[in-house]
mmCIF file of C-alpha atoms and ligand atoms in Angstrom:
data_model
loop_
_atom_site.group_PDB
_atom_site.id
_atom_site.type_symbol
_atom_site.label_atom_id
_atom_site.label_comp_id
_atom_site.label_asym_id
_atom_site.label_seq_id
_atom_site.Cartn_x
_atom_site.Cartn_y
_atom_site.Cartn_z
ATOM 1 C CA UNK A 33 35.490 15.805 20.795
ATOM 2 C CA UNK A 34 36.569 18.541 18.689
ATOM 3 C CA UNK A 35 36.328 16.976 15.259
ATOM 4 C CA UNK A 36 32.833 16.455 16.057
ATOM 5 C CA UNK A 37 30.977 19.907 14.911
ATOM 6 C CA UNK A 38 33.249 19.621 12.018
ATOM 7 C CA UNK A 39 31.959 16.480 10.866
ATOM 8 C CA UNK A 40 28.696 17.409 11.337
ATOM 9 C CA UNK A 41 29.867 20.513 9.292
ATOM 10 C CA UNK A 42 30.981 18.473 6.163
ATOM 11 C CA UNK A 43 27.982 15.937 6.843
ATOM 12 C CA UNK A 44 25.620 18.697 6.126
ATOM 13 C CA UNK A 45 27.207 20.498 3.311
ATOM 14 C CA UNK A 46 27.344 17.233 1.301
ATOM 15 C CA UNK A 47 23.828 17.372 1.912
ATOM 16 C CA UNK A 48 23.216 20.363 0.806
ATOM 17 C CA UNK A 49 25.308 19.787 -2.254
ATOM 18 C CA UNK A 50 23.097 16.621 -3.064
ATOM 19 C CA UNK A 51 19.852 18.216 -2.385
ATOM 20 C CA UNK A 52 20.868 21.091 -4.707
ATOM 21 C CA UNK A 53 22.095 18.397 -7.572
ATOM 22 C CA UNK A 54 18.753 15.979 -6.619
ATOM 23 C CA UNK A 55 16.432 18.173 -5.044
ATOM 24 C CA UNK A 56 13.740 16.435 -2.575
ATOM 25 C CA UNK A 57 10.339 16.681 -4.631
ATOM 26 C CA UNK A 58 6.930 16.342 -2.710
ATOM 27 C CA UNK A 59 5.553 12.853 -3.661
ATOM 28 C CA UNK A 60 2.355 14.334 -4.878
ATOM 29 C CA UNK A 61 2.348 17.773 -6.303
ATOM 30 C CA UNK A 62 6.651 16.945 -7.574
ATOM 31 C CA UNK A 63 7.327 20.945 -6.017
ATOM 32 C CA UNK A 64 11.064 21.165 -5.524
ATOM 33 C CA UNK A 65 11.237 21.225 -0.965
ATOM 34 C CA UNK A 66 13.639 23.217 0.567
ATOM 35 C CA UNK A 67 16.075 22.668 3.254
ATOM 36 C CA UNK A 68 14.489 21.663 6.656
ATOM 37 C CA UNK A 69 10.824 21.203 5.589
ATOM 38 C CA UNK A 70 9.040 17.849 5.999
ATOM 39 C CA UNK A 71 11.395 15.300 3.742
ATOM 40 C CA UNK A 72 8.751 14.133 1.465
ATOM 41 C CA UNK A 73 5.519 16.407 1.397
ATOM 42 C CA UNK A 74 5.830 20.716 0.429
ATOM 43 C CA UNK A 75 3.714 22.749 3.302
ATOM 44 C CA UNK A 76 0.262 22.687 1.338
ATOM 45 C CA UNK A 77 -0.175 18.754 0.748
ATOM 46 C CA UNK A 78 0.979 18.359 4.476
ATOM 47 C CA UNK A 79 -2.182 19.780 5.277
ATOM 48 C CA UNK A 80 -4.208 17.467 2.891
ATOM 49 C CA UNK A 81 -2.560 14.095 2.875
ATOM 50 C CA UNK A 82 -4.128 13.295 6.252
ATOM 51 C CA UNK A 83 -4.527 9.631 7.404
ATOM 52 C CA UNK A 84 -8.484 8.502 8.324
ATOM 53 C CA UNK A 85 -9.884 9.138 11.710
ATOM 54 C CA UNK A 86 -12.879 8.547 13.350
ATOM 55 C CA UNK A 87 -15.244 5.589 12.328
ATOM 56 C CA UNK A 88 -14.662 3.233 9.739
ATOM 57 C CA UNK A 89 -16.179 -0.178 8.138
ATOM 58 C CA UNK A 90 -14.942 -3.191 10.762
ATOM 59 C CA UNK A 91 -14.022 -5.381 7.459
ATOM 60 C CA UNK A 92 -12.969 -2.870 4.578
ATOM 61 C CA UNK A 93 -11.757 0.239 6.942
ATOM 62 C CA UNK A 94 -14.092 2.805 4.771
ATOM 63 C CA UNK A 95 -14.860 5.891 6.791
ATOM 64 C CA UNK A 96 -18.971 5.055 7.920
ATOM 65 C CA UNK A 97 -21.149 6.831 9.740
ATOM 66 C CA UNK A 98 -23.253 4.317 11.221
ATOM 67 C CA UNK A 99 -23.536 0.588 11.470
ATOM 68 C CA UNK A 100 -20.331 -1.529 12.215
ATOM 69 C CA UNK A 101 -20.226 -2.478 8.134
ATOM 70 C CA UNK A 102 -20.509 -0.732 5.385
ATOM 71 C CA UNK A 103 -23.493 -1.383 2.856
ATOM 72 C CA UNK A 104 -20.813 -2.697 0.505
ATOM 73 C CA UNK A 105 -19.573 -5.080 2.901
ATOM 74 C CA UNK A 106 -22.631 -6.666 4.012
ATOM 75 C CA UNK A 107 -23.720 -9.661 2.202
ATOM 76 C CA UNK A 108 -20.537 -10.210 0.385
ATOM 77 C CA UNK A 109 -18.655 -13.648 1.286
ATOM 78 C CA UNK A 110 -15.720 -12.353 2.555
ATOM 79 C CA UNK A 111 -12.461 -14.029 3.007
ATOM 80 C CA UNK A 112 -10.138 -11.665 4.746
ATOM 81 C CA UNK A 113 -10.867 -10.679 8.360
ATOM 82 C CA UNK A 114 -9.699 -7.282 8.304
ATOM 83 C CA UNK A 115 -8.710 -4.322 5.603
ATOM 84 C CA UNK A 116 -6.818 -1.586 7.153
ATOM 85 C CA UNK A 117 -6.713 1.687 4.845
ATOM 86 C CA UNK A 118 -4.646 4.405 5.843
ATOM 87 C CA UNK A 119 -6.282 7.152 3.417
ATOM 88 C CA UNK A 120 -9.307 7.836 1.226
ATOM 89 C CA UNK A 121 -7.747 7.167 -2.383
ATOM 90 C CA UNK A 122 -8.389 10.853 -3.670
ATOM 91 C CA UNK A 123 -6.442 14.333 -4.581
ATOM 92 C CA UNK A 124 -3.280 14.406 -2.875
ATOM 93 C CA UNK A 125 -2.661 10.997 -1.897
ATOM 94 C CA UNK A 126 -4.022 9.395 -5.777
ATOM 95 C CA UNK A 127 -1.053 11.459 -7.010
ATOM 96 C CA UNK A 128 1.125 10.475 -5.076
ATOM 97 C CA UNK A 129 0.243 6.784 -5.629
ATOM 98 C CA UNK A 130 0.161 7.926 -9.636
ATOM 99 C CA UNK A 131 3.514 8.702 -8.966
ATOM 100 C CA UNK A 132 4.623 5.537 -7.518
ATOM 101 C CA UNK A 133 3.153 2.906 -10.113
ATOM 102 C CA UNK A 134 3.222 5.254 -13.053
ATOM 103 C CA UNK A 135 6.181 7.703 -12.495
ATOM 104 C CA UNK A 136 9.049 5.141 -11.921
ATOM 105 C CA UNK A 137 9.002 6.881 -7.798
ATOM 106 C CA UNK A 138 8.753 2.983 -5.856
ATOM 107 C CA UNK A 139 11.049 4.977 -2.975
ATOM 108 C CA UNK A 140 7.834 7.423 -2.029
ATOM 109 C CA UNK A 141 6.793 4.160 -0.281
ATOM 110 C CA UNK A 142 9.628 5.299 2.298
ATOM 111 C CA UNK A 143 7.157 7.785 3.598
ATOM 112 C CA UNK A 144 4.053 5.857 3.337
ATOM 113 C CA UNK A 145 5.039 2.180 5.040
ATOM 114 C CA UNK A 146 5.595 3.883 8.829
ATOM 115 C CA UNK A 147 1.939 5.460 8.458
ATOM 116 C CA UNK A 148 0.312 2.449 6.732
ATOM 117 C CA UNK A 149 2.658 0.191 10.516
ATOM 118 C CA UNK A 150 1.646 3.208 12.546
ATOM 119 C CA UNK A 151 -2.177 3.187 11.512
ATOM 120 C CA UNK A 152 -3.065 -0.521 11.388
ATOM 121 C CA UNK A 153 -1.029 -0.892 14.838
ATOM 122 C CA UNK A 154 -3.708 2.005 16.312
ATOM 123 C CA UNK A 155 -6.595 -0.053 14.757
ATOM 124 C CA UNK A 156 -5.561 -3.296 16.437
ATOM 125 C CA UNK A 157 -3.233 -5.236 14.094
ATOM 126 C CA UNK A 158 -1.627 -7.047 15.859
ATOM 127 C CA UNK A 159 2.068 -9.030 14.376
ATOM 128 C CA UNK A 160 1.402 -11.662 11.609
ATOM 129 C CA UNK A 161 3.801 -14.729 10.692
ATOM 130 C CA UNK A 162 3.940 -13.322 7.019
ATOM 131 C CA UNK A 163 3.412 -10.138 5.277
ATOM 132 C CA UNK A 164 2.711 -10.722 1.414
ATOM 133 C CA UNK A 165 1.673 -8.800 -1.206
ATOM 134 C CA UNK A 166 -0.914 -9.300 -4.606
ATOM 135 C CA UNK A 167 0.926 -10.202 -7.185
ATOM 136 C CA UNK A 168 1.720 -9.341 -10.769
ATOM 137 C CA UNK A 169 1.915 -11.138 -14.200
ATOM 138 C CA UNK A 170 5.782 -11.624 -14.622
ATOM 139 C CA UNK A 171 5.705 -9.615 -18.092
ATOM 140 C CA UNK A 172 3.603 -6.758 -16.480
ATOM 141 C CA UNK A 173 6.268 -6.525 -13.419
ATOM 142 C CA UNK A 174 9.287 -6.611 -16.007
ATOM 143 C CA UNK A 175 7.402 -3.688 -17.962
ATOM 144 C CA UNK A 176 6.619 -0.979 -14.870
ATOM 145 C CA UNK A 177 10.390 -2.798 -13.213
ATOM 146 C CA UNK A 178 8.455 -3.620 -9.907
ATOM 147 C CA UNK A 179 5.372 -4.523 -8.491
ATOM 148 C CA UNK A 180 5.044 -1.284 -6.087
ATOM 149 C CA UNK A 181 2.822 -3.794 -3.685
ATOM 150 C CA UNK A 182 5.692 -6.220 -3.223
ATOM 151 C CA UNK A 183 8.094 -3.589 -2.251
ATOM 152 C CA UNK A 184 5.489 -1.780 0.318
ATOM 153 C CA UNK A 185 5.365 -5.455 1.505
ATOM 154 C CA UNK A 186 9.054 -5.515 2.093
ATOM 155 C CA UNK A 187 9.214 -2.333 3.942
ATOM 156 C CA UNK A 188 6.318 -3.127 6.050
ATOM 157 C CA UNK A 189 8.545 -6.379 6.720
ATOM 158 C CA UNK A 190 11.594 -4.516 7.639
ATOM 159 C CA UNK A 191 9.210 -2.568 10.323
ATOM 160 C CA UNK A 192 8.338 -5.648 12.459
ATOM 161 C CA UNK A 193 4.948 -6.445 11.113
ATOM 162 C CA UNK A 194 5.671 -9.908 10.017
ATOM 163 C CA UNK A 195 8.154 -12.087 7.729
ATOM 164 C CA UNK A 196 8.090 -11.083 4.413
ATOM 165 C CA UNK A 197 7.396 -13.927 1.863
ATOM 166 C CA UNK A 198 5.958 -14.085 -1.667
ATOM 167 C CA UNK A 199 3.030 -16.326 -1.526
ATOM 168 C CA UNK A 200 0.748 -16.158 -4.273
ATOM 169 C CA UNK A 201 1.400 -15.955 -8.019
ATOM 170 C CA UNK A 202 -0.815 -14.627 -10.774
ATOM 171 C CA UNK A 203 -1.514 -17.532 -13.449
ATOM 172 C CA UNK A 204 -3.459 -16.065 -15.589
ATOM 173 C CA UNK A 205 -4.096 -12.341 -17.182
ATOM 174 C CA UNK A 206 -6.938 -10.602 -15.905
ATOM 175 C CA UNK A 207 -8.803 -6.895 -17.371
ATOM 176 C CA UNK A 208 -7.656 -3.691 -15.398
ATOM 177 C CA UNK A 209 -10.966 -3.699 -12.387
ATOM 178 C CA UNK A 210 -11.078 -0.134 -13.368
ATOM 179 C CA UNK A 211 -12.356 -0.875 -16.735
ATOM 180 C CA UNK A 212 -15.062 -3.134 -16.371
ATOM 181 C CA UNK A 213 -18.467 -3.511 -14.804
ATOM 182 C CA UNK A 214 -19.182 -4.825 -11.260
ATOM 183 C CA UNK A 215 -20.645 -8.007 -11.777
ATOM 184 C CA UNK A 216 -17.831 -9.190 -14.142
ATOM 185 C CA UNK A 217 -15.132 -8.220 -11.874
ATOM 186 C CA UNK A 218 -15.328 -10.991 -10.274
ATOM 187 C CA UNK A 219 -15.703 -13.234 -12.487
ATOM 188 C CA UNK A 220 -12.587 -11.300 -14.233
ATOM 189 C CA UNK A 221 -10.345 -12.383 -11.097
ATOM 190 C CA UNK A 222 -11.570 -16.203 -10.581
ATOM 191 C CA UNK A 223 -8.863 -18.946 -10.200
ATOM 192 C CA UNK A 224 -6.124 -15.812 -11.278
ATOM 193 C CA UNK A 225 -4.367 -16.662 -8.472
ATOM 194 C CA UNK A 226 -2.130 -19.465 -7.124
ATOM 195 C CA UNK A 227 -0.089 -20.714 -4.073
ATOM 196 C CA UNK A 228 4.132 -20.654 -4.726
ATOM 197 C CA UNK A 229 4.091 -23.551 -2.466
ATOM 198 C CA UNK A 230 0.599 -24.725 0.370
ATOM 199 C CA UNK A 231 3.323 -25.509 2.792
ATOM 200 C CA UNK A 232 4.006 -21.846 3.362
ATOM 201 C CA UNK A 233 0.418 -20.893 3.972
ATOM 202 C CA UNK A 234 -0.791 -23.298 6.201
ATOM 203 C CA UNK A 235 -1.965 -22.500 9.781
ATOM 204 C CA UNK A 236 0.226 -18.893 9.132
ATOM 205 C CA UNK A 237 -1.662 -15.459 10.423
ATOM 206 C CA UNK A 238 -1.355 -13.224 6.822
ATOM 207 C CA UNK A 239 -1.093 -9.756 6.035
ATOM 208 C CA UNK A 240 -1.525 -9.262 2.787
ATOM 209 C CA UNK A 241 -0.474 -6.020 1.039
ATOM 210 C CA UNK A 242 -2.296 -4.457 -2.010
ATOM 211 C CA UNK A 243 -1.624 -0.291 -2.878
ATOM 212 C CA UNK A 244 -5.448 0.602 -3.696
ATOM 213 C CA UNK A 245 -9.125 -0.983 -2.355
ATOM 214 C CA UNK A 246 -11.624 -0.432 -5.112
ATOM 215 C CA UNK A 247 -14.005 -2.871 -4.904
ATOM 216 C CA UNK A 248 -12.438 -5.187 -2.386
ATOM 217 C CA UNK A 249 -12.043 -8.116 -5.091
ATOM 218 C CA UNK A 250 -8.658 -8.726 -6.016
ATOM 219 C CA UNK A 251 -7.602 -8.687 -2.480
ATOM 220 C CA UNK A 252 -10.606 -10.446 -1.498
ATOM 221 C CA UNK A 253 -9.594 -12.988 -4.269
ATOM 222 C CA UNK A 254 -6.277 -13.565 -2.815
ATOM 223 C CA UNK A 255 -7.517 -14.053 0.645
ATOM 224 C CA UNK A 256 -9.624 -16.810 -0.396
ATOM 225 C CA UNK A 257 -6.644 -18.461 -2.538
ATOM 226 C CA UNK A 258 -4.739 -18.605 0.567
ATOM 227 C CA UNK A 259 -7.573 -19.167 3.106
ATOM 228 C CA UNK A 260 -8.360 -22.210 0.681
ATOM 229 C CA UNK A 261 -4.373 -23.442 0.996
ATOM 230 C CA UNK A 262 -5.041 -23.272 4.601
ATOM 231 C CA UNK A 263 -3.939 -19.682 6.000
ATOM 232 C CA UNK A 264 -5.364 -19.509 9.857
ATOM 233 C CA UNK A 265 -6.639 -15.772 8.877
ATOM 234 C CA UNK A 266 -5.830 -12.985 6.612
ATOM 235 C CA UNK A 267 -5.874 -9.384 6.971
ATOM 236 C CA UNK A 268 -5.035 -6.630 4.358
ATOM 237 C CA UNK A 269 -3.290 -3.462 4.399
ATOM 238 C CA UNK A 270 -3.349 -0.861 1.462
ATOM 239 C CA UNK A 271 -2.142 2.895 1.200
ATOM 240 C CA UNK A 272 -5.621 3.939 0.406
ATOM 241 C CA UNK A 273 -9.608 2.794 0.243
ATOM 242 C CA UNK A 274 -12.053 4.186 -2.629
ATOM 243 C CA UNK A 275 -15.024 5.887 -1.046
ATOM 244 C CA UNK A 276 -18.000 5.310 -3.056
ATOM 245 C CA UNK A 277 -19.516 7.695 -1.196
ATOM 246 C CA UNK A 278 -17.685 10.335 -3.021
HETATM 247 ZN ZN1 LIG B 521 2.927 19.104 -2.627
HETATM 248 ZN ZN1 LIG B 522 -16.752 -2.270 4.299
#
């Protein structure tokens, strides 16, 4: 019993000593956080990076006002059942996001996968047989060293949502979706992607994990790659939904 307080002792002065060699950075503004403070986030982004309350679109999980679907929604031929979007892609949360494709930060995901499980689980998701992700040219992957959608799919794995299995792969290069015009987006992403193997998909519940909704079509693409290999449904889950209200 008495070594006890002592171990604790030397537990937390390693601690210390690490977080004074590799100080704990907030994921979106990089200020250095001190001791005892929320692990991932300094006291002024706490405030901002706020999940979405209140209404949202029943298919893409925008924030709406009125109607069950949002005007961008209606009248598209959509293949997943269900997007849930944890935050509105914007200030604090886009740099954090920056930080995980573009700053070599993957392990920020660590404090985003138990809100992304914690907010589709208060929305209704409920369990799929396989959580898989959109996925990247091989050469683009090997450049950035992951694809930050595969790993948020493996930690959403690891929190009970569903067995985590790569599906799809990309077969052909498509433009950024930034950098071109609506109508050719989705032309941009037909046929890009491919089942790894039909047996896999078939009759399975999917939860398919992307890290941004723009538009909807790359992981509306996917859904309707593995809808057409014979998934029983497919629902999405991304960090964070553009508002084109905004
Ligand atoms: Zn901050
Ligand atoms: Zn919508």
């Amino acid at each position: 019993m008495k070594c006890i307080p002592m171990k604790k002792f030397l537990n937390r002065t390693k601690e210390l000593i690490l977080e004074l060699i590799f100080p704990n950075r907030c994921i979106c503004c990089d200020e250095i956080l001190e001791y005892a403070r929320h692990p991932w986030l300094c006291p002024a982004c706490i405030e901002k990076v706020k999940p979405i309350t209140g209404r949202v679109c029943d298919i893409c999980g925008v924030p709406i006002i009125a109607n069950d679907i949002c005007a961008d929604c209606r009248g598209k031929k959509i293949y997943f059942k269900k997007a849930y979007c944890a935050f509105e892609y914007k200030n604090e949360v886009r740099k954090a996001i920056h930080n995980i494709k573009f700053n070599d930060n993957p392990r920020y995901l660590d404090y985003f996968a138990p809100v992304l499980y914690n907010y589709a689980r208060e929305r209704g998701f409920d369990g799929a047989d396989i959580v898989t992700f959109v996925p990247m040219r091989p050469k683009n992957k090997r450049k950035r060293g992951y694809n930050q959608s595969e790993l948020l799919a493996k930690r959403l794995s690891r929190l009970g949502m569903g067995e985590f299995k790569p599906l799809l792969k990309k077969v052909r290069d498509t433009k950024n979706q930034h950098d071109i015009e609506r109508e050719e987006r989705r032309k941009n992403l037909k046929d890009a992607f491919a089942p790894i193997d039909p047996a896999d998909i078939k009759d399975r519940k999917i939860l398919l994990v992307d890290d941004i909704y723009t538009t909807g079509s790359t992981v509306n693409e996917c859904a309707k790659t593995l809808v057409k290999a014979g998934a029983q449904c497919v629902e999405v889950v991304c960090i964070a939904i553009v508002n084109k209200r905004d």
